[in-house]
């Protein structure tokens, strides 16, 4: 599923470039960009969920989770800007 989503994103980005090259209607291009952003957000959530389920959980179980928690918090700060 993850690879399929990333391949779809790649195809849509190439499609956007083609639309720009063809000087297509701006709103149509913008709608495609919004669709790609949505897929990127979904992909990022999936990756973060896996990170929490594996890396962060393992670090906490092994009593060294502070660094992983700091990484996640820094990421949340970037997302919220």
XYZ file of N, CA and C in Angstrom:
243
model
N 0.826 -1.205 0.000
C 0.000 0.000 0.000
C 0.863 1.258 0.000
N 1.906 1.252 0.838
C 2.774 2.434 0.928
C 3.464 2.714 -0.401
N 4.035 1.670 -1.004
C 4.721 1.848 -2.283
C 3.738 2.287 -3.361
N 2.557 1.720 -3.327
C 1.524 2.080 -4.291
C 1.172 3.568 -4.167
N 1.028 4.036 -2.914
C 0.699 5.444 -2.688
C 1.831 6.341 -3.179
N 3.086 5.969 -2.889
C 4.220 6.781 -3.319
C 4.340 6.806 -4.844
N 4.067 5.688 -5.488
C 4.076 5.659 -6.953
C 2.979 6.564 -7.523
N 1.841 6.552 -6.857
C 0.737 7.417 -7.294
C 1.122 8.891 -7.153
N 1.779 9.237 -6.043
C 2.240 10.605 -5.841
C 3.203 10.999 -6.943
N 4.140 10.118 -7.236
C 5.122 10.397 -8.286
C 4.424 10.659 -9.623
N 3.451 9.819 -9.946
C 2.716 9.998 -11.200
C 1.945 11.311 -11.228
N 1.351 11.668 -10.099
C 0.593 12.914 -10.056
C 1.507 14.124 -10.179
N 2.689 14.072 -9.561
C 3.636 15.187 -9.668
C 4.095 15.344 -11.116
N 4.359 14.240 -11.775
C 4.730 14.307 -13.194
C 3.575 14.884 -14.018
N 2.349 14.510 -13.649
C 1.182 15.045 -14.327
C 1.045 16.547 -14.127
N 1.353 17.013 -12.924
C 1.308 18.454 -12.647
C 2.336 19.176 -13.500
N 3.536 18.620 -13.591
C 4.569 19.250 -14.422
C 4.112 19.348 -15.871
N 3.488 18.299 -16.360
C 2.973 18.300 -17.726
C 1.886 19.361 -17.885
N 1.013 19.476 -16.897
C -0.046 20.483 -16.946
C 0.549 21.894 -16.994
N 1.591 22.124 -16.192
C 2.256 23.432 -16.189
C 2.891 23.683 -17.549
N 3.591 22.681 -18.083
C 4.239 22.815 -19.397
C 3.223 23.130 -20.490
N 2.038 22.542 -20.356
C 0.975 22.751 -21.352
C 0.146 24.001 -21.071
N 0.520 24.723 -19.999
C -0.180 25.942 -19.597
C -1.675 25.713 -19.408
N -1.978 24.616 -18.700
C -3.374 24.292 -18.401
C -3.952 25.293 -17.429
N -5.252 25.222 -17.243
C -5.987 26.141 -16.389
C -5.453 26.060 -14.956
N -5.167 27.233 -14.379
C -4.515 27.307 -13.063
C -5.275 26.560 -11.970
N -6.595 26.655 -11.968
C -7.391 25.991 -10.937
C -7.262 24.473 -11.048
N -7.201 23.965 -12.264
C -7.010 22.520 -12.456
C -5.659 22.077 -11.898
N -4.628 22.873 -12.146
C -3.297 22.563 -11.618
C -3.328 22.610 -10.092
N -3.942 23.647 -9.562
C -4.015 23.782 -8.110
C -4.757 22.610 -7.478
N -5.831 22.158 -8.093
C -6.565 21.000 -7.580
C -5.692 19.754 -7.555
N -4.862 19.581 -8.551
C -3.954 18.434 -8.577
C -2.889 18.546 -7.479
N -2.422 19.765 -7.241
C -1.444 19.976 -6.171
C -2.069 19.636 -4.821
N -3.306 20.052 -4.605
C -4.010 19.736 -3.358
C -4.141 18.223 -3.189
N -4.436 17.523 -4.268
C -4.556 16.062 -4.207
C -3.231 15.422 -3.806
N -2.127 15.918 -4.352
C -0.804 15.391 -4.008
C -0.477 15.693 -2.548
N -0.790 16.893 -2.102
C -0.537 17.243 -0.702
C -1.286 16.299 0.234
N -2.507 15.968 -0.118
C -3.296 15.053 0.699
C -2.639 13.673 0.763
N -2.196 13.180 -0.369
C -1.518 11.882 -0.388
C -0.211 11.913 0.398
N 0.517 13.020 0.293
C 1.758 13.152 1.060
C 1.477 13.148 2.557
N 0.427 13.848 2.969
C 0.062 13.854 4.386
C -0.286 12.446 4.864
N -1.057 11.720 4.070
C -1.420 10.351 4.439
C -0.176 9.468 4.529
N 0.738 9.629 3.599
C 1.976 8.849 3.626
C 2.796 9.180 4.861
N 2.873 10.455 5.195
C 3.632 10.870 6.366
C 3.020 10.310 7.640
N 1.709 10.331 7.749
C 1.038 9.768 8.920
C 1.344 8.282 9.046
N 1.315 7.579 7.934
C 1.621 6.142 7.952
C 3.052 5.890 8.420
N 3.977 6.671 7.914
C 5.383 6.508 8.293
C 5.570 6.840 9.771
N 4.935 7.907 10.244
C 5.051 8.277 11.651
C 4.425 7.223 12.559
N 3.315 6.648 12.132
C 2.673 5.591 12.922
C 3.631 4.400 13.068
N 4.272 4.026 11.973
C 5.233 2.906 12.031
C 6.405 3.250 12.945
N 6.859 4.490 12.865
C 7.967 4.932 13.705
C 7.576 4.841 15.182
N 6.371 5.307 15.497
C 5.900 5.228 16.885
C 5.744 3.783 17.336
N 5.167 2.957 16.485
C 4.918 1.555 16.838
C 6.198 0.753 17.024
N 7.250 1.135 16.342
C 8.479 0.351 16.395
C 9.588 1.090 17.142
N 10.137 2.103 16.515
C 11.324 2.780 17.067
C 11.062 3.417 18.424
N 9.990 4.195 18.515
C 9.719 4.903 19.769
C 9.327 3.918 20.866
N 8.456 2.993 20.532
C 8.026 1.996 21.524
C 9.225 1.203 22.047
N 10.090 0.751 21.143
C 11.271 -0.015 21.567
C 12.193 0.825 22.453
N 12.371 2.095 22.076
C 13.241 2.967 22.866
C 12.679 3.171 24.271
N 11.371 3.355 24.375
C 10.754 3.547 25.690
C 10.874 2.276 26.529
N 10.619 1.129 25.913
C 10.734 -0.145 26.639
C 12.153 -0.331 27.178
N 13.137 0.138 26.409
C 14.540 -0.006 26.808
C 15.055 1.191 27.608
N 14.125 2.003 28.110
C 14.453 3.151 28.973
C 15.375 4.181 28.328
N 15.294 4.340 27.028
C 16.055 5.400 26.360
C 15.189 6.088 25.297
N 13.978 6.415 25.679
C 13.025 6.988 24.738
C 13.079 8.496 24.613
N 13.867 9.172 25.486
C 13.872 10.635 25.461
C 14.268 11.205 24.099
N 15.283 10.623 23.479
C 15.745 11.118 22.177
C 14.654 10.948 21.117
N 13.991 9.801 21.119
C 12.931 9.540 20.141
C 11.744 10.484 20.358
N 11.424 10.733 21.621
C 10.328 11.655 21.915
C 10.698 13.060 21.463
N 11.935 13.472 21.680
C 12.393 14.783 21.209
C 12.299 14.887 19.685
N 12.665 13.808 18.994
C 12.560 13.801 17.527
C 11.117 14.032 17.087
N 10.198 13.320 17.712
C 8.784 13.450 17.365
C 8.291 14.863 17.667
N 8.669 15.400 18.803
C 8.227 16.750 19.170
C 8.772 17.785 18.185
N 10.020 17.638 17.776
C 10.590 18.549 16.778
C 9.829 18.451 15.461
N 9.444 17.247 15.111
C 8.670 17.057 13.887
C 7.304 17.730 14.001
N 6.642 17.551 15.143
C 5.345 18.202 15.345
C 5.474 19.718 15.254
N 6.570 20.256 15.754
C 6.795 21.704 15.649
C 6.895 22.128 14.182
N 7.573 21.346 13.367
C 7.684 21.655 11.939
C 6.314 21.583 11.266
N 5.547 20.574 11.610
C 4.230 20.386 11.010
C 3.296 21.526 11.359
N 3.416 22.042 12.569
C 2.467 23.061 13.036
C 2.806 24.468 12.563
N 3.920 24.651 11.894
C 4.298 25.995 11.402
C 3.516 26.362 10.182
